[in-house]
Coordinates of C-alpha atoms in Angstrom, one line a residue:
Chain A
X1 CA -4.4 -32.2 -19.1
X2 CA -1.8 -29.6 -18.6
X3 CA 1.6 -29.1 -17.0
X4 CA -0.1 -27.4 -14.0
X5 CA -0.8 -29.9 -11.3
X6 CA -4.3 -29.9 -9.9
X7 CA -3.9 -31.4 -6.5
X8 CA -6.4 -32.9 -4.1
X9 CA -4.9 -31.7 -0.8
X10 CA -3.1 -28.7 0.6
X11 CA -0.4 -31.0 2.0
X12 CA 0.5 -32.2 -1.5
X13 CA 0.4 -28.6 -2.8
X14 CA 3.0 -27.4 -0.3
X15 CA 5.2 -30.6 -0.4
X16 CA 8.9 -30.1 -1.0
X17 CA 9.3 -26.5 0.2
X18 CA 12.8 -26.4 1.5
X19 CA 14.4 -24.8 4.6
X20 CA 15.8 -21.4 3.8
X21 CA 13.4 -20.7 0.9
X22 CA 12.2 -17.3 -0.1
X23 CA 8.4 -17.5 0.0
X24 CA 6.3 -14.9 -1.6
X25 CA 2.9 -14.7 0.2
X26 CA 0.0 -13.0 -1.5
X27 CA -2.6 -10.9 0.2
X28 CA -3.1 -7.4 1.5
X29 CA -4.1 -7.8 5.1
X30 CA -6.6 -10.7 5.0
X31 CA -7.8 -10.0 1.4
X32 CA -6.2 -12.6 -0.8
X33 CA -4.2 -14.2 1.9
X34 CA -3.7 -18.0 1.2
X35 CA -4.6 -19.1 4.7
X36 CA -4.8 -22.8 3.9
X37 CA -1.5 -22.9 2.0
X38 CA 0.2 -21.2 5.0
X39 CA -1.4 -23.6 7.4
X40 CA -0.1 -26.4 5.1
X41 CA 3.4 -24.9 5.2
X42 CA 3.3 -24.8 9.0
X43 CA 2.5 -28.6 9.0
X44 CA 5.1 -29.2 6.3
X45 CA 7.7 -27.9 8.6
X46 CA 10.1 -25.8 6.4
X47 CA 11.9 -23.2 8.5
X48 CA 14.5 -20.4 8.3
X49 CA 12.2 -18.9 5.6
X50 CA 12.4 -15.4 4.1
X51 CA 8.8 -14.2 3.6
X52 CA 8.0 -11.5 1.1
X53 CA 4.5 -10.0 1.6
X54 CA 2.9 -6.6 1.9
X55 CA 2.3 -7.0 5.7
X56 CA 3.8 -9.0 8.5
X57 CA 0.7 -10.8 9.7
X58 CA -2.6 -9.9 11.4
X59 CA -3.9 -11.5 14.5
X60 CA -2.7 -15.1 14.8
X61 CA -3.9 -16.6 11.6
X62 CA -2.3 -16.9 8.2
X63 CA 1.1 -15.2 8.0
X64 CA 1.0 -14.4 11.7
X65 CA 0.6 -18.1 12.5
X66 CA 3.7 -18.9 10.4
X67 CA 5.7 -16.2 12.2
X68 CA 4.4 -17.4 15.6
X69 CA 5.5 -20.9 14.7
X70 CA 9.1 -19.6 14.5
X71 CA 9.6 -20.5 10.9
X72 CA 10.5 -17.1 9.5
X73 CA 14.0 -15.6 9.6
X74 CA 13.3 -12.5 7.7
X75 CA 10.3 -10.5 6.5
X76 CA 10.4 -8.3 3.4
X77 CA 7.3 -6.1 3.4
X78 CA 6.0 -2.5 3.1
X79 CA 3.9 -2.2 6.2
X80 CA 4.6 -4.5 9.1
X81 CA 3.1 -2.4 11.9
X82 CA -0.6 -2.6 12.3
X83 CA -3.1 -2.6 15.2
X84 CA -3.1 -6.4 15.3
X85 CA 0.5 -7.2 14.2
X86 CA 1.5 -8.1 17.8
X87 CA 3.1 -11.5 16.8
X88 CA 5.5 -9.7 14.4
X89 CA 6.0 -6.8 16.8
X90 CA 7.2 -9.0 19.6
X91 CA 9.5 -11.1 17.4
X92 CA 11.0 -7.8 16.0
X93 CA 11.5 -6.1 19.3
X94 CA 13.1 -9.2 20.8
X95 CA 15.5 -9.4 17.9
X96 CA 14.2 -12.8 16.6
X97 CA 13.3 -11.6 13.1
X98 CA 14.9 -9.5 10.5
X99 CA 12.9 -6.8 8.7
X100 CA 13.5 -5.2 5.3
X101 CA 11.0 -2.4 4.7
X102 CA 10.3 -1.7 1.0
X103 CA 7.9 0.9 -0.3
X104 CA 4.8 -0.8 -1.5
X105 CA 5.2 0.2 -5.2
X106 CA 8.8 -0.8 -5.2
X107 CA 7.9 -4.1 -3.7
X108 CA 5.4 -4.7 -6.5
X109 CA 7.8 -3.6 -9.2
X110 CA 10.7 -5.6 -7.8
X111 CA 8.5 -8.7 -8.0
X112 CA 7.3 -7.7 -11.5
X113 CA 10.9 -7.2 -12.5
X114 CA 11.7 -10.7 -11.3
X115 CA 8.9 -12.2 -13.3
X116 CA 9.7 -10.1 -16.4
X117 CA 13.4 -10.9 -16.4
X118 CA 14.5 -7.4 -15.8
X119 CA 17.9 -7.2 -14.2
X120 CA 17.2 -4.0 -12.2
X121 CA 15.4 -0.7 -12.6
X122 CA 15.6 2.9 -11.6
X123 CA 12.6 4.2 -9.6
X124 CA 11.9 7.6 -8.2
X125 CA 10.2 6.2 -5.1
X126 CA 12.5 6.5 -2.1
X127 CA 15.0 8.9 -3.7
X128 CA 16.5 11.2 -1.0
X129 CA 15.1 9.1 1.9
X130 CA 16.7 6.8 4.4
X131 CA 15.4 3.8 2.4
X132 CA 17.8 4.8 -0.4
X133 CA 20.9 4.9 1.8
X134 CA 23.6 2.7 0.3
X135 CA 21.8 2.3 -3.0
X136 CA 23.0 3.5 -6.3
X137 CA 21.2 6.7 -7.5
X138 CA 21.1 8.4 -10.8
X139 CA 19.7 11.7 -12.1
X140 CA 17.8 11.1 -15.3
X141 CA 16.2 14.1 -17.1
X142 CA 16.6 16.2 -13.9
X143 CA 14.9 13.7 -11.6
X144 CA 16.6 11.5 -9.0
X145 CA 16.1 7.7 -9.2
X146 CA 17.2 4.8 -7.0
X147 CA 18.4 1.5 -8.4
X148 CA 16.3 -1.4 -7.2
X149 CA 16.8 -5.2 -7.9
X150 CA 14.3 -7.9 -8.5
X151 CA 12.8 -10.0 -5.7
X152 CA 12.7 -13.7 -6.9
X153 CA 10.9 -16.3 -4.9
X154 CA 11.6 -20.0 -4.6
X155 CA 8.0 -20.4 -3.9
X156 CA 4.9 -18.2 -4.2
X157 CA 1.8 -18.9 -2.2
X158 CA -1.3 -17.2 -3.6
X159 CA -5.0 -17.0 -3.1
X160 CA -7.2 -16.7 -6.2
X161 CA -10.9 -17.1 -6.8
X162 CA -11.2 -19.7 -9.6
X163 CA -8.7 -21.7 -11.6
X164 CA -9.3 -23.9 -14.6
X165 CA -7.5 -27.2 -15.1
X166 CA -4.9 -25.3 -17.3
X167 CA -4.0 -23.2 -14.2
X168 CA -5.5 -20.1 -15.6
X169 CA -6.6 -17.8 -12.7
X170 CA -9.2 -15.2 -12.0
X171 CA -9.3 -13.3 -8.8
X172 CA -12.0 -11.5 -6.8
X173 CA -12.2 -7.8 -6.2
X174 CA -9.3 -6.3 -4.2
X175 CA -8.1 -9.8 -3.2
X176 CA -6.2 -9.7 -6.5
X177 CA -3.5 -7.3 -5.1
X178 CA -0.1 -9.0 -5.2
X179 CA -1.2 -12.4 -6.6
X180 CA -0.6 -11.8 -10.3
X181 CA 2.9 -10.3 -9.9
X182 CA 4.0 -12.9 -7.3
X183 CA 2.7 -15.7 -9.6
X184 CA 5.3 -14.6 -12.2
X185 CA 8.2 -14.1 -9.7
X186 CA 8.7 -17.5 -8.2
X187 CA 10.3 -20.8 -9.3
X188 CA 7.2 -22.7 -8.1
X189 CA 3.8 -20.9 -7.8
X190 CA 1.3 -22.6 -5.7
X191 CA -2.3 -21.4 -5.7
X192 CA -5.3 -22.0 -3.6
X193 CA -8.7 -21.3 -5.1
X194 CA -12.3 -21.6 -4.1
X195 CA -13.0 -23.8 -7.1
X196 CA -11.3 -25.5 -10.0
X197 CA -13.4 -25.5 -13.1
X198 CA -13.1 -27.5 -16.3
X199 CA -10.9 -26.4 -19.2
X200 CA -13.0 -24.1 -21.4
X201 CA -15.1 -22.9 -18.5
X202 CA -13.2 -19.6 -18.0
X203 CA -13.7 -16.9 -20.6
X204 CA -10.1 -16.4 -22.0
X205 CA -10.8 -12.7 -22.1
X206 CA -11.1 -12.5 -18.3
X207 CA -8.2 -14.7 -17.3
X208 CA -5.8 -12.5 -15.2
X209 CA -3.0 -15.0 -14.6
X210 CA -2.3 -17.3 -17.5
X211 CA -1.5 -20.9 -16.5
X212 CA 2.1 -20.7 -17.7
X213 CA 2.8 -18.9 -14.4
X214 CA 1.0 -21.5 -12.2
X215 CA 2.6 -24.8 -11.1
X216 CA 0.2 -26.2 -8.5
X217 CA -3.5 -25.6 -7.7
X218 CA -5.6 -26.8 -4.9
X219 CA -9.3 -26.1 -4.3
X220 CA -10.3 -25.3 -0.7
X221 CA -13.5 -23.7 0.6
X222 CA -13.2 -19.9 0.7
X223 CA -12.2 -18.8 4.2
X224 CA -12.4 -15.1 4.7
X225 CA -11.7 -12.8 7.5
X226 CA -12.7 -9.2 8.0
X227 CA -10.8 -6.4 9.9
X228 CA -13.0 -7.1 12.9
X229 CA -10.5 -9.8 13.6
X230 CA -9.7 -13.4 13.0
X231 CA -12.7 -15.6 13.7
Chain B
X1 CA -12.0 30.5 14.1
X2 CA -9.8 27.6 13.0
X3 CA -11.6 25.0 11.0
X4 CA -12.8 21.7 12.4
X5 CA -11.4 18.5 10.7
X6 CA -14.8 18.1 9.0
X7 CA -14.8 21.7 7.6
X8 CA -11.2 21.4 6.5
X9 CA -12.0 18.1 4.6
X10 CA -14.7 20.1 2.8
X11 CA -12.2 22.8 1.8
X12 CA -9.9 20.1 0.3
X13 CA -12.8 18.5 -1.5
X14 CA -13.8 21.9 -3.0
X15 CA -10.3 22.4 -4.5
X16 CA -10.1 19.0 -6.3
X17 CA -10.9 19.6 -10.0
X18 CA -13.8 17.7 -11.6
X19 CA -13.0 14.4 -13.2
X20 CA -9.8 14.0 -11.3
X21 CA -8.4 10.6 -10.4
X22 CA -7.6 10.9 -6.7
X23 CA -6.0 8.9 -3.9
X24 CA -7.0 9.7 -0.4
X25 CA -4.4 8.6 2.3
X26 CA -5.3 6.6 5.3
X27 CA -6.7 8.5 8.3
X28 CA -7.9 12.1 8.1
X29 CA -7.6 12.4 4.3
X30 CA -10.2 9.6 3.9
X31 CA -12.8 12.1 5.3
X32 CA -12.4 14.2 2.1
X33 CA -14.5 11.6 0.3
X34 CA -17.6 12.5 2.3
X35 CA -17.5 16.0 0.7
X36 CA -17.0 15.0 -2.9
X37 CA -20.2 15.6 -4.9
X38 CA -21.2 12.7 -7.2
X39 CA -21.6 15.1 -10.2
X40 CA -17.9 16.1 -9.9
X41 CA -17.0 12.9 -11.7
X42 CA -14.0 12.4 -9.3
X43 CA -12.8 8.9 -9.3
X44 CA -11.2 7.5 -6.1
X45 CA -8.2 5.2 -6.4
X46 CA -7.1 2.8 -3.7
X47 CA -3.6 1.5 -4.0
X48 CA -4.6 -2.1 -3.2
X49 CA -6.1 -2.3 -6.6
X50 CA -9.3 -0.4 -7.4
X51 CA -10.6 2.6 -9.2
X52 CA -14.0 4.2 -8.5
X53 CA -14.1 3.0 -5.0
X54 CA -17.3 3.7 -3.1
X55 CA -18.1 4.5 0.5
X56 CA -17.4 2.2 3.5
X57 CA -19.4 -1.0 3.5
X58 CA -22.1 -1.5 6.1
X59 CA -24.0 -4.5 7.2
X60 CA -24.5 -7.1 4.5
X61 CA -22.3 -5.0 2.1
X62 CA -19.2 -6.1 4.0
X63 CA -17.1 -8.3 1.8
X64 CA -13.6 -9.3 3.1
X65 CA -12.3 -9.4 -0.5
X66 CA -13.2 -5.7 -1.0
X67 CA -11.3 -3.3 1.2
X68 CA -9.5 0.1 1.0
X69 CA -5.8 0.7 1.7
X70 CA -6.6 1.0 5.4
X71 CA -8.1 -2.6 5.2
X72 CA -11.6 -1.2 5.9
X73 CA -14.4 -2.9 3.9
X74 CA -15.6 -0.6 1.2
X75 CA -18.0 -0.7 -1.8
X76 CA -17.7 -0.4 -5.5
X77 CA -19.4 2.2 -7.7
X78 CA -20.6 1.6 -11.2
X79 CA -17.7 1.8 -13.6
X80 CA -15.2 0.4 -11.0
X81 CA -12.2 -1.6 -12.0
X82 CA -9.8 -3.9 -10.3
X83 CA -6.1 -4.4 -11.0
X84 CA -3.0 -5.9 -9.5
X85 CA -0.4 -4.1 -7.3
X86 CA 2.1 -3.4 -10.1
X87 CA -0.5 -1.7 -12.2
X88 CA -1.8 0.2 -9.2
X89 CA 1.5 1.7 -8.4
X90 CA 2.3 2.3 -12.1
X91 CA -0.7 4.6 -12.0
X92 CA 1.1 6.6 -9.4
X93 CA 4.7 6.4 -10.5
X94 CA 3.8 6.9 -14.1
X95 CA 2.0 10.2 -13.3
X96 CA -1.5 9.1 -14.2
X97 CA -3.0 10.0 -10.8
X98 CA -4.1 13.7 -10.6
X99 CA -4.2 14.3 -6.9
X100 CA -3.3 12.6 -3.7
X101 CA -4.2 13.9 -0.3
X102 CA -1.9 12.8 2.5
X103 CA -1.4 13.4 6.2
X104 CA 2.0 14.6 7.5
X105 CA 4.2 14.9 10.6
X106 CA 6.0 17.8 8.8
X107 CA 6.1 19.6 5.5
X108 CA 8.9 22.0 4.6
X109 CA 8.5 25.3 2.9
X110 CA 9.9 23.8 -0.3
X111 CA 7.5 20.9 -0.2
X112 CA 9.5 18.1 1.4
X113 CA 7.2 15.7 3.1
X114 CA 7.8 13.7 6.3
X115 CA 4.9 11.4 7.1
X116 CA 6.2 7.8 7.5
X117 CA 8.6 7.6 10.4
X118 CA 9.0 9.7 13.6
X119 CA 12.7 8.7 13.7
X120 CA 12.2 7.3 17.2
X121 CA 14.8 4.5 17.7
X122 CA 12.3 2.0 19.1
X123 CA 9.7 2.6 16.3
X124 CA 9.0 -0.3 13.9
X125 CA 9.5 1.3 10.4
X126 CA 6.5 0.9 8.1
X127 CA 6.2 2.9 4.9
X128 CA 3.4 1.3 3.0
X129 CA 2.6 3.3 -0.1
X130 CA 3.5 6.7 1.3
X131 CA 6.7 7.1 -0.7
X132 CA 5.1 6.0 -3.9
X133 CA 2.1 8.3 -3.6
X134 CA 4.3 11.2 -2.6
X135 CA 6.4 11.0 -5.8
X136 CA 3.7 9.8 -8.1
X137 CA 0.6 12.0 -8.0
X138 CA 0.7 15.1 -10.2
X139 CA -0.4 17.2 -7.2
X140 CA 0.2 16.2 -3.6
X141 CA -2.0 17.9 -1.1
X142 CA -1.3 17.6 2.6
X143 CA -4.1 17.7 5.2
X144 CA -2.8 18.3 8.7
X145 CA -3.0 20.5 11.8
X146 CA -0.7 23.6 11.6
X147 CA 0.6 22.9 15.1
X148 CA 1.4 19.6 16.8
X149 CA 0.0 18.7 20.2
X150 CA 2.9 20.6 21.9
X151 CA 2.1 23.7 19.8
X152 CA 5.1 23.4 17.5
X153 CA 4.6 24.2 13.8
X154 CA 4.4 21.3 11.4
X155 CA 5.1 23.6 8.5
X156 CA 8.8 24.0 8.9
X157 CA 11.9 25.5 7.2
X158 CA 13.4 22.0 6.9
X159 CA 12.0 18.6 8.0
X160 CA 13.6 17.1 11.1
X161 CA 11.8 13.8 10.8
X162 CA 12.9 11.3 8.1
X163 CA 11.6 12.4 4.8
X164 CA 9.1 10.5 2.7
X165 CA 10.0 12.4 -0.5
X166 CA 11.7 15.7 -1.5
X167 CA 9.9 18.6 -3.0
X168 CA 6.7 16.7 -3.6
X169 CA 4.0 18.6 -1.8
X170 CA 2.3 21.4 -3.7
X171 CA -0.3 22.5 -1.2
X172 CA -0.9 22.3 2.6
X173 CA -4.3 22.5 4.1
X174 CA -4.3 23.2 7.8
X175 CA -6.9 24.2 10.4
X176 CA -5.6 27.8 10.4
X177 CA -4.6 28.4 6.8
X178 CA -4.0 27.0 3.3
X179 CA -0.5 27.3 1.9
X180 CA 1.2 26.7 -1.4
X181 CA 4.7 25.3 -1.0
X182 CA 7.5 24.8 -3.5
X183 CA 10.8 26.1 -4.7
X184 CA 9.7 29.7 -4.0
X185 CA 8.8 28.9 -0.4
X186 CA 5.4 29.2 1.4
X187 CA 2.6 31.3 0.0
X188 CA -0.5 31.9 2.1
X189 CA -3.6 31.3 0.0
X190 CA -6.4 31.4 2.6
X191 CA -6.7 32.0 6.3
X192 CA -9.3 30.9 8.9
X193 CA -9.6 33.4 11.6
X194 CA -6.0 34.4 11.8
X195 CA -3.9 37.1 10.1
X196 CA -0.9 36.5 8.0
X197 CA 1.2 38.5 10.5
X198 CA 0.0 36.1 13.3
X199 CA 1.0 33.2 11.1
X200 CA 4.4 34.8 10.6
X201 CA 4.7 34.9 14.4
X202 CA 4.1 31.2 14.6
X203 CA 6.1 29.9 11.7
X204 CA 9.8 30.1 11.3
X205 CA 9.8 31.0 7.6
X206 CA 9.1 33.9 5.3
X207 CA 5.5 33.9 4.1
X208 CA 4.3 35.6 1.0
X209 CA 0.8 36.3 -0.3
X210 CA -0.3 35.7 -3.9

């Protein structure tokens, strides 16, 4: 028993996500993308969402499917434009979606700051560039820094490898990417894993995300895609 | 003779000190990996969360959970480690990465870098990790052609494209010559079938020699 809910279905896992929510979506391209949670969110129906993710969708699955369904008002990401990001490209070019481009390291650190209770931080990334326009800057020890604020999520949707019934998570290879920081940065963190194991089955030394950061877990068979395309 | 992309990648690989932690940017810089000797002890970092990345995966090695920053399936070498994005970019921003090799649209004589945005009004902006890499690595090497497709120099007195970071580049490897850049301006280190005077004719900046 633990405070983390281990749920039987994806639909239960994504229940209650409200219109207008800021949703942190894990994954780097397809690696670590919580495909089933996103499909569940599409069925659940929440709209007018702000999505924070590294990319803005590939092909027509996962995040791209959520965009295609017209549920997203704004995307906050580092790299929207890819060879197969045509769903986002069309929405953007026709003025139907807002975009905030954030350097990848600033995106990760703004999420980390939210999870760590840091009010804001000065970063050298972006200093002197158009992405720093309108932002407070400061010279510290002769170097220029830009003030950046945390990105807090109402919800985080994350793909991990295994969870135990305490909500402790382990990831797999580079599918870890944004998962651990996003898990800390949202009011409600929802995780899909390939398998939920019994308490005591995960070596405490290898837990990456402790269960305190995890609210809901659902086990779904691993569904993975390669760059060759969505199959 | 100007160097081929393959030959130029080999020159960059030659200049990376043994045991360096190195990030190779997407595109042409990735080719530098083919010229690194295993005995060099050089460790490749990929910003999506891995150290000691191996070559591209083929056939049964392909694992969708294991990709490089270009989202191409790769392999892991013995001694590899995985970490999350905040740690990965801490390695850059915190000055732990020795070298990164990046492509560029333009580099200025003082080492300003433009490699993320052409400034075209209809372009969809996408920065990825370019700004973090540019400010983070102890040394930033740029790998690019000296001239663009219209024959205009890409090593310029001042960048006209939107910059990625200011004063970050230390060395520029091109098909015609290798330059050091920085507060003192451009210094020609090495030429490939061209004289320094010919380079002066192409480039709108003073060039010195070491």
